[in-house]
Tab-separated table of C-alpha atoms in Angstrom:
chain	number	residue	atom	x	y	z
A	1220	MET	CA	30.147	51.116	-36.295
A	1221	ASN	CA	32.611	48.719	-34.468
A	1222	TYR	CA	31.030	49.915	-31.169
A	1223	LYS	CA	27.500	49.177	-32.585
A	1224	LEU	CA	28.743	45.626	-33.776
A	1225	MET	CA	30.195	44.876	-30.500
A	1226	GLN	CA	26.981	45.850	-28.668
A	1227	SER	CA	24.928	43.825	-31.129
A	1228	GLY	CA	27.238	40.784	-30.510
A	1229	LYS	CA	26.847	41.187	-26.781
A	1230	ILE	CA	22.985	41.382	-26.910
A	1231	THR	CA	22.913	38.166	-28.920
A	1232	LEU	CA	25.156	36.382	-26.517
A	1233	LEU	CA	23.144	37.747	-23.738
A	1234	LEU	CA	19.996	36.549	-25.488
A	1235	PHE	CA	21.690	33.025	-25.880
A	1236	ALA	CA	22.485	33.045	-22.232
A	1237	PHE	CA	18.948	33.991	-21.280
A	1238	LEU	CA	17.500	31.341	-23.612
A	1239	GLY	CA	19.795	28.827	-21.779
A	1240	LEU	CA	18.636	29.829	-18.439
A	1241	LEU	CA	15.031	30.078	-19.476
A	1242	MET	CA	15.213	26.292	-20.679
A	1243	ALA	CA	16.745	25.584	-17.277
A	1244	GLY	CA	13.687	26.928	-15.518
A	1245	CYS	CA	10.735	25.967	-17.860
A	1246	ASN	CA	9.273	22.618	-18.728
A	1247	ARG	CA	8.862	21.623	-22.220
A	1248	SER	CA	5.332	21.086	-23.432
A	1249	GLY	CA	3.850	19.072	-26.231
A	1250	SER	CA	0.923	17.189	-27.138
A	1251	LYS	CA	-1.108	15.099	-24.649
A	1252	ALA	CA	-2.622	11.655	-24.860
A	1253	ASP	CA	-3.881	9.317	-22.207
A	1254	LYS	CA	-1.826	6.106	-22.142
A	1255	GLY	CA	-2.631	4.622	-18.526
A	1256	GLY	CA	-3.127	6.206	-15.321
A	1257	ASN	CA	-6.073	8.190	-14.837
A	1258	GLY	CA	-5.033	11.431	-16.718
A	1259	GLU	CA	-3.195	12.859	-19.589
A	1260	PHE	CA	0.410	12.435	-19.865
A	1261	ASP	CA	2.610	15.300	-20.570
A	1262	VAL	CA	5.099	14.587	-23.359
A	1263	PHE	CA	8.752	15.311	-22.979
A	1264	GLU	CA	10.760	13.619	-25.317
A	1265	SER	CA	14.278	13.866	-26.449
A	1266	GLN	CA	16.134	12.092	-29.264
A	1267	VAL	CA	19.191	10.089	-28.686
A	1268	GLY	CA	21.890	8.784	-30.807
A	1269	GLN	CA	22.198	5.146	-31.967
A	1270	GLU	CA	25.352	4.881	-30.132
A	1271	THR	CA	23.546	5.749	-26.985
A	1272	GLN	CA	20.799	3.343	-27.720
A	1273	GLU	CA	23.176	0.566	-28.299
A	1274	LYS	CA	25.045	1.192	-25.015
A	1275	LEU	CA	21.850	1.320	-23.080
A	1276	ASN	CA	20.441	-1.969	-24.490
A	1277	THR	CA	23.266	-3.642	-22.823
A	1278	ALA	CA	22.459	-2.134	-19.418
A	1279	LYS	CA	19.436	-2.707	-17.429
A	1280	ARG	CA	18.069	-0.220	-14.793
A	1281	ILE	CA	17.445	-1.926	-11.406
A	1282	PHE	CA	15.186	-0.519	-8.953
A	1283	TYR	CA	14.629	-1.861	-5.442
A	1284	SER	CA	11.568	-0.834	-3.504
A	1285	LEU	CA	11.203	-1.214	0.380
A	1286	PRO	CA	7.877	-0.796	2.218
A	1287	SER	CA	7.137	2.813	2.896
A	1288	PRO	CA	6.312	4.201	6.418
A	1289	LEU	CA	2.896	4.288	5.354
A	1290	GLU	CA	2.669	0.617	4.064
A	1291	THR	CA	4.677	-0.576	7.076
A	1292	ALA	CA	2.137	1.156	9.447
A	1293	MET	CA	-0.762	-0.411	7.365
A	1294	LEU	CA	0.772	-3.892	7.443
A	1295	ILE	CA	1.244	-3.734	11.308
A	1296	LYS	CA	-2.398	-2.528	11.777
A	1297	ASN	CA	-3.849	-5.216	9.388
A	1298	ALA	CA	-1.954	-7.952	11.276
A	1299	GLY	CA	-4.016	-7.027	14.375
A	1300	ALA	CA	-1.879	-4.444	16.075
A	1301	THR	CA	-3.227	-2.225	18.845
A	1302	TYR	CA	-2.395	1.528	19.216
A	1303	GLN	CA	0.135	2.185	21.927
A	1304	GLU	CA	1.429	5.657	21.944
A	1305	SER	CA	4.109	4.771	24.456
A	1306	LEU	CA	5.883	2.723	21.705
A	1307	LEU	CA	6.217	5.839	19.335
A	1308	ASN	CA	9.279	8.051	19.284
A	1309	PRO	CA	8.589	10.973	21.693
A	1310	VAL	CA	8.387	14.332	19.934
A	1311	ASP	CA	10.488	15.886	22.265
A	1312	ASN	CA	13.505	13.831	20.946
A	1313	SER	CA	13.184	15.905	17.743
A	1314	SER	CA	15.403	18.649	18.906
A	1315	LYS	CA	18.397	16.044	19.355
A	1316	TYR	CA	18.606	15.278	15.684
A	1317	ILE	CA	21.121	17.537	14.127
A	1318	THR	CA	23.094	15.265	11.788
A	1319	ASN	CA	21.888	14.315	8.424
A	1320	LYS	CA	21.891	10.651	9.210
A	1321	SER	CA	19.755	11.186	12.465
A	1322	MET	CA	17.235	13.497	10.656
A	1323	ALA	CA	16.894	11.030	7.790
A	1324	LEU	CA	16.567	8.107	10.164
A	1325	ASN	CA	14.118	9.990	12.298
A	1326	LEU	CA	12.167	11.383	9.323
A	1327	GLY	CA	11.378	7.721	8.582
A	1328	ILE	CA	10.653	6.856	12.165
A	1329	TYR	CA	8.343	9.735	12.793
A	1330	THR	CA	6.474	9.231	9.363
A	1331	THR	CA	5.909	5.666	10.451
A	1332	ASP	CA	4.625	6.926	13.778
A	1333	LEU	CA	2.414	9.489	11.903
A	1334	SER	CA	1.042	6.862	9.597
A	1335	PHE	CA	0.419	4.592	12.705
A	1336	ALA	CA	-1.268	7.245	14.709
A	1337	SER	CA	-3.536	8.245	11.650
A	1338	LEU	CA	-4.466	4.685	10.934
A	1339	PHE	CA	-5.859	4.437	14.405
A	1340	ASP	CA	-7.738	7.898	14.123
A	1341	GLN	CA	-5.378	9.478	16.815
A	1342	THR	CA	-6.036	13.033	15.641
A	1343	GLN	CA	-3.949	14.802	18.324
A	1344	ALA	CA	-0.899	12.422	17.694
A	1345	THR	CA	-1.340	12.865	13.996
A	1346	LEU	CA	-1.108	16.623	14.272
A	1347	VAL	CA	1.997	16.495	16.630
A	1348	TYR	CA	3.776	13.953	14.494
A	1349	ILE	CA	3.384	15.718	11.138
A	1350	GLU	CA	4.905	18.715	12.799
A	1351	VAL	CA	8.109	16.633	13.732
A	1352	ALA	CA	8.175	14.997	10.476
A	1353	LYS	CA	8.177	18.463	8.859
A	1354	LYS	CA	11.070	19.403	11.264
A	1355	MET	CA	13.147	16.546	9.918
A	1356	ALA	CA	12.269	17.189	6.276
A	1357	ASP	CA	13.195	20.871	6.763
A	1358	GLY	CA	16.451	19.914	8.343
A	1359	LEU	CA	17.374	17.927	5.487
A	1360	ASN	CA	16.425	20.830	3.148
A	1361	ILE	CA	13.646	18.731	1.341
A	1362	LEU	CA	11.876	21.492	-0.327
A	1363	ASP	CA	8.075	21.497	-0.040
A	1364	ALA	CA	7.868	17.900	1.124
A	1365	ILE	CA	5.611	19.202	3.997
A	1366	ASP	CA	4.715	22.880	3.679
A	1367	GLU	CA	2.342	24.975	5.866
A	1368	GLU	CA	-0.345	24.311	3.205
A	1369	THR	CA	-0.065	20.588	3.909
A	1370	ILE	CA	-0.276	21.098	7.668
A	1371	GLU	CA	-3.470	23.314	7.257
A	1372	ARG	CA	-5.089	20.783	4.850
A	1373	LEU	CA	-4.344	18.023	7.404
A	1374	GLU	CA	-5.985	20.122	10.203
A	1375	ALA	CA	-8.965	20.812	8.110
A	1376	ASN	CA	-9.527	17.228	7.413
A	1377	ILE	CA	-8.334	15.828	10.636
A	1378	ASN	CA	-11.502	13.715	11.037
A	1379	ASN	CA	-11.130	12.207	7.474
A	1380	ARG	CA	-8.823	9.193	7.447
A	1381	ASP	CA	-8.668	8.782	3.800
A	1382	ILE	CA	-7.651	12.454	3.197
A	1383	ILE	CA	-5.040	12.263	5.989
A	1384	ILE	CA	-3.607	9.054	4.501
A	1385	ASP	CA	-3.615	10.598	1.129
A	1386	ILE	CA	-1.643	13.725	2.445
A	1387	ILE	CA	0.918	11.388	4.210
A	1388	SER	CA	1.355	9.522	0.902
A	1389	GLU	CA	1.844	12.924	-0.945
A	1390	THR	CA	4.507	13.969	1.581
A	1391	LEU	CA	6.264	10.678	1.199
A	1392	LEU	CA	6.425	10.868	-2.601
A	1393	ASN	CA	7.458	14.582	-2.413
A	1394	SER	CA	10.369	13.632	-0.150
A	1395	SER	CA	11.424	10.461	-2.026
A	1396	SER	CA	11.359	12.037	-5.445
A	1397	PHE	CA	13.121	15.300	-4.199
A	1398	LEU	CA	15.971	13.234	-2.601
A	1399	LYS	CA	16.294	10.918	-5.675
A	1400	GLU	CA	16.277	13.681	-8.182
A	1401	ASN	CA	18.833	15.568	-6.345
A	1402	GLY	CA	21.338	12.881	-6.069
A	1403	LEU	CA	20.502	12.013	-2.437
A	1404	GLU	CA	19.636	8.461	-2.993
A	1405	ALA	CA	21.528	7.389	0.201
A	1406	THR	CA	19.347	9.714	2.228
A	1407	ALA	CA	16.172	8.382	0.670
A	1408	THR	CA	17.246	4.751	1.500
A	1409	ILE	CA	18.064	5.766	5.114
A	1410	VAL	CA	14.583	7.418	5.506
A	1411	LEU	CA	13.021	4.132	4.377
A	1412	VAL	CA	15.127	2.037	6.763
A	1413	GLY	CA	14.279	4.339	9.699
A	1414	GLY	CA	10.716	3.840	8.966
A	1415	TRP	CA	11.052	0.011	8.520
A	1416	MET	CA	12.966	-0.269	11.802
A	1417	GLU	CA	10.292	1.697	13.517
A	1418	GLY	CA	7.638	-0.721	12.182
A	1419	LEU	CA	9.671	-3.614	13.342
A	1420	TYR	CA	10.144	-2.063	16.739
A	1421	ILE	CA	6.407	-1.528	17.211
A	1422	ALA	CA	5.570	-4.910	15.851
A	1423	THR	CA	8.036	-7.027	18.170
A	1424	ASN	CA	6.869	-5.028	21.130
A	1425	LEU	CA	3.247	-5.572	20.538
A	1426	VAL	CA	3.951	-9.353	20.374
A	1427	GLY	CA	5.750	-9.225	23.467
A	1428	ASN	CA	5.274	-12.659	25.132
A	1429	SER	CA	2.156	-13.599	23.304
A	1430	PRO	CA	2.309	-17.046	21.680
A	1431	LEU	CA	4.154	-17.054	18.412
A	1432	GLN	CA	2.051	-19.791	16.657
A	1433	ASP	CA	-0.794	-18.603	14.550
A	1434	ASN	CA	0.174	-14.928	15.238
A	1435	LYS	CA	-0.327	-12.634	12.244
A	1436	LEU	CA	2.031	-10.044	13.774
A	1437	VAL	CA	4.744	-12.692	14.139
A	1438	GLU	CA	4.086	-13.663	10.504
A	1439	ARG	CA	4.575	-10.057	9.377
A	1440	ILE	CA	7.827	-9.666	11.366
A	1441	ALA	CA	9.072	-12.907	9.742
A	1442	ASP	CA	8.004	-11.714	6.297
A	1443	GLN	CA	10.571	-8.992	6.630
A	1444	LYS	CA	13.232	-11.468	5.894
A	1445	LEU	CA	12.140	-11.227	2.280
A	1446	SER	CA	12.974	-7.525	2.084
A	1447	LEU	CA	16.416	-7.839	3.609
A	1448	ASP	CA	18.332	-8.486	0.409
A	1449	ILE	CA	16.457	-5.514	-1.155
A	1450	MET	CA	17.575	-3.257	1.629
A	1451	ILE	CA	21.125	-4.385	1.494
A	1452	ASN	CA	21.127	-3.898	-2.307
A	1453	LEU	CA	19.829	-0.437	-1.933
A	1454	LEU	CA	22.337	0.571	0.714
A	1455	ASN	CA	25.018	-1.039	-1.382
A	1456	GLU	CA	24.164	1.404	-4.347
A	1457	THR	CA	25.940	4.168	-2.382
A	1458	PRO	CA	29.062	2.651	-1.017
A	1459	ASP	CA	30.811	5.975	-0.627
A	1460	ASP	CA	28.178	7.309	1.790
A	1461	ALA	CA	29.397	6.877	5.380
A	1462	ASP	CA	25.865	7.032	6.801
A	1463	ALA	CA	24.568	4.306	4.376
A	1464	ARG	CA	27.553	2.176	5.404
A	1465	ALA	CA	26.692	2.629	9.060
A	1466	VAL	CA	22.927	1.731	8.602
A	1467	LEU	CA	24.046	-1.244	6.362
A	1468	ALA	CA	26.116	-2.537	9.496
A	1469	ASP	CA	23.040	-2.602	11.432
A	1470	VAL	CA	21.047	-4.223	8.753
A	1471	MET	CA	23.642	-6.966	8.516
A	1472	GLU	CA	23.427	-7.633	12.233
A	1473	LEU	CA	19.631	-8.117	11.786
A	1474	LYS	CA	20.341	-10.261	8.822
A	1475	LYS	CA	22.270	-12.750	10.936
A	1476	ILE	CA	19.200	-13.256	13.115
A	1477	PHE	CA	16.651	-13.212	10.346
A	1478	GLU	CA	18.729	-16.239	8.845
A	1479	LYS	CA	17.524	-18.304	11.723
A	1480	ILE	CA	13.947	-17.844	10.669
A	1481	THR	CA	12.914	-20.465	7.919
A	1482	ILE	CA	10.262	-19.564	5.432
A	1483	THR	CA	9.252	-22.345	2.969
A	1484	GLN	CA	7.015	-21.542	0.063
A	1485	SER	CA	5.200	-23.657	-2.380
A	1486	GLU	CA	4.910	-22.742	-6.128
A	1487	VAL	CA	2.889	-19.605	-6.963
A	1488	THR	CA	-0.159	-20.086	-9.127
A	1489	PRO	CA	-1.907	-17.162	-10.527
A	1490	VAL	CA	-5.763	-17.389	-10.649
A	1491	GLU	CA	-7.675	-14.537	-12.008
A	1492	ASP	CA	-11.146	-13.737	-10.931
A	1493	PRO	CA	-12.873	-12.513	-14.346
A	1494	GLU	CA	-15.621	-10.630	-12.340
A	1495	SER	CA	-13.385	-8.465	-10.185
A	1496	ASN	CA	-10.270	-8.670	-12.463
A	1497	ILE	CA	-8.243	-9.359	-9.494
A	1498	THR	CA	-5.592	-12.172	-9.628
A	1499	LEU	CA	-5.128	-14.271	-6.655
A	1500	LEU	CA	-1.561	-15.575	-6.219
A	1501	LYS	CA	-2.210	-18.962	-4.670
A	1502	SER	CA	0.513	-20.383	-2.571
A	1503	GLU	CA	1.312	-21.706	0.795
A	1504	SER	CA	4.033	-20.874	3.165
A	1505	THR	CA	5.312	-22.118	6.451
A	1506	ILE	CA	7.159	-19.882	8.867
A	1507	ASN	CA	9.330	-21.393	11.584
A	1508	ILE	CA	10.632	-19.033	14.458
A	1509	THR	CA	11.554	-20.248	17.889
A	1510	ARG	CA	10.926	-18.142	21.007
A	1511	ASP	CA	14.728	-17.759	21.375
A	1512	VAL	CA	15.210	-16.395	17.932
A	1513	PHE	CA	12.245	-13.886	18.373
A	1514	ASN	CA	13.625	-12.556	21.599
A	1515	GLU	CA	16.961	-12.186	20.044
A	1516	LEU	CA	15.438	-10.374	17.070
A	1517	SER	CA	13.307	-8.102	19.316
A	1518	SER	CA	16.353	-7.350	21.443
A	1519	LYS	CA	18.555	-6.410	18.505
A	1520	VAL	CA	15.832	-4.113	16.927
A	1521	LYS	CA	15.424	-2.437	20.321
A	1522	GLU	CA	19.131	-1.834	20.461
A	1523	ILE	CA	19.296	-0.387	16.969
A	1524	ARG	CA	16.202	1.724	17.284
A	1525	SER	CA	17.399	3.008	20.503
A	1526	SER	CA	20.609	4.156	18.818
A	1527	TYR	CA	18.557	5.882	16.097
A	1528	ILE	CA	16.306	7.889	18.391
A	1529	SER	CA	18.730	8.854	21.249
B	1089	MET	CA	36.854	37.756	-23.223
B	1090	MET	CA	33.456	38.847	-21.891
B	1091	LYS	CA	31.821	37.242	-25.033
B	1092	LYS	CA	33.621	33.896	-24.292
B	1093	GLY	CA	32.412	33.940	-20.572
B	1094	ILE	CA	28.892	34.639	-21.428
B	1095	LEU	CA	28.934	31.870	-24.106
B	1096	PHE	CA	30.488	29.384	-21.740
B	1097	ILE	CA	27.925	30.264	-19.086
B	1098	SER	CA	25.020	29.881	-21.580
B	1099	ILE	CA	26.262	26.516	-22.905
B	1100	LEU	CA	26.822	25.405	-19.402
B	1101	ALA	CA	23.374	26.382	-18.314
B	1102	LEU	CA	22.007	24.647	-21.270
B	1103	VAL	CA	23.797	21.392	-20.768
B	1104	ILE	CA	23.125	21.238	-17.101
B	1105	SER	CA	19.420	22.235	-17.425
B	1106	ILE	CA	18.212	19.282	-19.947
B	1107	PRO	CA	18.720	16.341	-17.652
B	1108	VAL	CA	17.386	18.409	-14.372
B	1109	ASN	CA	14.566	19.528	-16.530
B	1110	LEU	CA	13.661	16.227	-17.722
B	1111	ASN	CA	13.828	14.662	-14.272
B	1112	ALA	CA	11.644	17.380	-12.790
B	1113	GLN	CA	8.976	16.635	-15.559
B	1114	CYS	CA	9.216	12.925	-14.821
B	1115	LYS	CA	8.381	13.732	-11.269
B	1116	GLN	CA	5.414	15.715	-12.159
B	1117	PHE	CA	4.361	13.034	-14.587
B	1118	ALA	CA	4.555	10.307	-11.998
B	1119	LYS	CA	2.747	12.402	-9.483
B	1120	LYS	CA	-0.055	13.924	-11.785
B	1121	SER	CA	-0.578	11.111	-14.400
B	1122	CYS	CA	0.334	7.808	-12.853
B	1123	LYS	CA	-0.519	8.213	-9.222
B	1124	SER	CA	-4.116	9.290	-9.789
B	1125	GLY	CA	-4.788	6.144	-11.787
B	1126	LEU	CA	-4.134	3.920	-8.594
B	1127	ALA	CA	-7.300	5.071	-7.007
B	1128	PRO	CA	-9.261	3.434	-5.194
B	1129	TYR	CA	-5.922	1.883	-3.998
B	1130	GLN	CA	-3.744	4.038	-1.745
B	1131	HIS	CA	-0.464	4.976	-3.335
B	1132	ASP	CA	2.395	3.782	-0.880
B	1133	GLY	CA	4.281	7.088	-1.283
B	1134	ASN	CA	7.543	5.587	-2.942
B	1135	TYR	CA	8.833	7.049	-6.090
B	1136	HIS	CA	10.194	5.039	-8.966
B	1137	ALA	CA	10.494	6.760	-12.316
B	1138	ALA	CA	13.152	7.229	-14.771
B	1139	LEU	CA	13.806	8.265	-18.389
B	1140	LEU	CA	14.055	5.297	-20.591
B	1141	ILE	CA	14.913	4.895	-24.142
B	1142	GLU	CA	12.989	2.748	-26.539
B	1143	GLY	CA	14.494	-0.685	-26.348
B	1144	GLU	CA	15.671	-0.152	-22.822
B	1145	GLU	CA	14.593	-2.534	-19.793
B	1146	ALA	CA	14.451	-1.947	-16.161
B	1147	GLU	CA	13.530	-4.318	-13.138
B	1148	LEU	CA	12.260	-3.506	-9.821
B	1149	TYR	CA	12.214	-5.809	-6.809
B	1150	LYS	CA	9.657	-5.492	-3.994
B	1151	THR	CA	8.140	-7.632	-1.260
B	1152	PHE	CA	4.338	-8.082	-1.515
B	1153	TYR	CA	2.425	-9.168	1.588
B	1154	SER	CA	-0.456	-11.566	2.220
B	1155	ASP	CA	-3.827	-10.346	2.989
B	1156	THR	CA	-3.157	-7.133	1.091
B	1157	ASP	CA	-4.702	-6.039	-2.167
B	1158	TYR	CA	-2.214	-4.509	-4.448
B	1159	ARG	CA	-2.344	-2.510	-7.682
B	1160	VAL	CA	0.858	-2.095	-9.703
B	1161	GLY	CA	0.831	0.654	-12.472
B	1162	VAL	CA	3.344	1.055	-15.127
B	1163	CYS	CA	2.989	4.228	-16.946
B	1164	GLY	CA	4.821	5.745	-19.973
B	1165	ALA	CA	4.873	9.169	-21.471
B	1166	ASN	CA	2.822	9.311	-24.476
B	1167	ASN	CA	5.770	9.957	-26.783
B	1168	LEU	CA	6.650	6.301	-26.082
B	1169	ALA	CA	4.738	3.396	-27.523
B	1170	TYR	CA	2.939	1.293	-24.972
B	1171	ILE	CA	5.105	-0.035	-22.036
B	1172	GLU	CA	5.351	-3.889	-21.724
B	1173	PHE	CA	5.653	-5.291	-18.206
B	1174	LYS	CA	5.779	-8.629	-16.512
B	1175	VAL	CA	5.468	-9.777	-12.905
B	1176	VAL	CA	7.847	-12.640	-12.027
B	1177	ASP	CA	8.344	-14.684	-8.934
B	1178	SER	CA	11.615	-15.609	-7.189
B	1179	ASN	CA	11.713	-18.880	-9.258
B	1180	GLY	CA	11.533	-17.004	-12.593
B	1181	LYS	CA	7.939	-18.000	-13.198
B	1182	VAL	CA	5.846	-15.334	-15.169
B	1183	LEU	CA	2.716	-14.547	-13.046
B	1184	TYR	CA	1.494	-11.759	-15.347
B	1185	ASP	CA	2.330	-10.415	-18.737
B	1186	ASN	CA	0.484	-7.308	-19.895
B	1187	LYS	CA	1.093	-8.184	-23.631
B	1188	LEU	CA	-1.386	-11.005	-22.911
B	1189	HIS	CA	-3.922	-8.524	-21.576
B	1190	ASP	CA	-4.215	-5.746	-24.312
B	1191	SER	CA	-1.201	-4.045	-23.053
B	1192	GLU	CA	-3.065	-3.039	-19.787
B	1193	TRP	CA	-1.057	-0.439	-17.849
B	1194	LYS	CA	-2.066	-1.918	-14.388
B	1195	TRP	CA	-2.476	-5.217	-12.678
B	1196	ASP	CA	-4.544	-5.885	-9.391
B	1197	PHE	CA	-3.578	-8.764	-7.299
B	1198	LYS	CA	-3.500	-10.311	-3.835
B	1199	LEU	CA	-1.415	-13.052	-2.207
B	1200	GLU	CA	-2.079	-15.951	-0.118
B	1201	SER	CA	1.456	-15.749	1.199
B	1202	SER	CA	3.985	-12.963	1.218
B	1203	GLN	CA	6.472	-13.035	-1.759
B	1204	GLN	CA	9.238	-11.106	-3.162
B	1205	LEU	CA	8.471	-10.349	-6.791
B	1206	LYS	CA	10.154	-8.686	-9.695
B	1207	ILE	CA	8.587	-6.319	-12.208
B	1208	VAL	CA	10.209	-6.367	-15.510
B	1209	VAL	CA	9.559	-3.264	-17.661
B	1210	LYS	CA	10.543	-2.744	-21.300
B	1211	VAL	CA	9.997	0.230	-23.577
B	1212	PRO	CA	9.445	-1.645	-26.955
B	1213	VAL	CA	10.719	-0.265	-30.302
B	1214	PRO	CA	7.727	0.259	-32.470
B	1215	ASP	CA	7.499	-2.080	-35.463
B	1216	GLY	CA	9.137	-0.576	-38.589
B	1217	GLN	CA	10.451	2.408	-36.778
B	1218	VAL	CA	13.327	3.915	-38.753
B	1219	GLU	CA	13.943	7.191	-36.868
B	1220	GLU	CA	16.021	7.652	-33.899
B	1221	PRO	CA	14.883	5.906	-30.772
B	1222	ARG	CA	12.879	8.185	-28.424
B	1223	GLU	CA	13.352	8.651	-24.664
B	1224	GLY	CA	10.556	9.446	-22.240
B	1225	CYS	CA	9.481	9.031	-18.458
B	1226	VAL	CA	8.373	5.604	-17.282
B	1227	ALA	CA	6.992	5.306	-13.699
B	1228	ILE	CA	6.341	2.247	-11.694
B	1229	MET	CA	3.893	2.833	-8.740
B	1230	PHE	CA	2.155	0.715	-6.288
B	1231	GLY	CA	-1.246	1.054	-4.541
B	1232	PHE	CA	-2.638	-0.976	-1.679
B	1233	LYS	CA	-5.744	-1.472	0.199
B	1234	GLU	CA	-6.638	-3.730	3.068
B	1235	GLY	CA	-7.522	-7.093	1.904
């Protein structure tokens, strides 16, 4: 009898343990309703106590968003850039990256290169750069960011730029969500800084000795001043991370130079087009950058980028 | 002794599993539901999603560039009421408020000059709600296309 009771007790406890583990592995499901986006939203709700509610009411969640490698590449291309493969980080360098910091920086760098190549329909370079981006993501143990299926899908659609761009966007989303949800926010930020720095390197090199006045690429480069405080705040969110601190030091060096660029902006006035439903934010801005400051910036970007890819 | 061990492990698994599980669902929600709504704009690849409680606010800072068309989408799980959001410039001027646009979940815009803007998001508490506040996933996503 006692033995039976003991056995049934064990079974109950094992069932409880199994239930716990099952909940760890399965998603909750519920009713569905469309509330925006294009599809149906899964419900996953939890009830929280009044005390938690009061506590959370006093705190505000803050997010900072940097341009992704895809957006960076698109901005450079739209500003009139031409494709120069010699400006991209050679794929042979990929075997050099063995630390978390170098893999994170070069995941960003190679993804910007990949985006840049694909936006210019460089099919061979696209195939090569997705492989090295995968190598960096695998090195960082980012599960399924770029899997074999992704590569096969890319190969099958190599002449369809829209699908390729969509695949790159998907891999970026997989990487950033994986890193953020696994407490690796510093790595997620470093990836973005790497991609941003690569964009700045490509853009400053493409400008070279061209006139600065009425130059869209120069305007884009100067615009990056607007993202610096976002980048600094993001890197400061993980003050205990040595890699983030090292990257922050580089960004602070750049900030000193960007402070020499003046951007004046007029008031922003939103004007909605009722036909297209698109709002135009009307405003004027003036950018002032001297050749000396531009050269100083180019030189610093080259120095930092060189330290990242070597 | 063995009973206590099993009980401890099961409670631990339960406690650990809930936030991880909810976060994983938040990711799936953002990817499957919100991202698809950005079309024909191209999602930038960035991930901004979190579990928010009714009454809670969030802010997102981002630089938007001239000559580019943008769509900002703010999506909430359907257990939450609609999500309020405003777009504010660096001087605090409100450029868009979805409360004035039938609680629209997205806003399409383009800029004459590049600007750093702030997206202010709030999960409102439904009028007359007496039960405990609910928690659900809220995602903020951006799409762009060549202007």
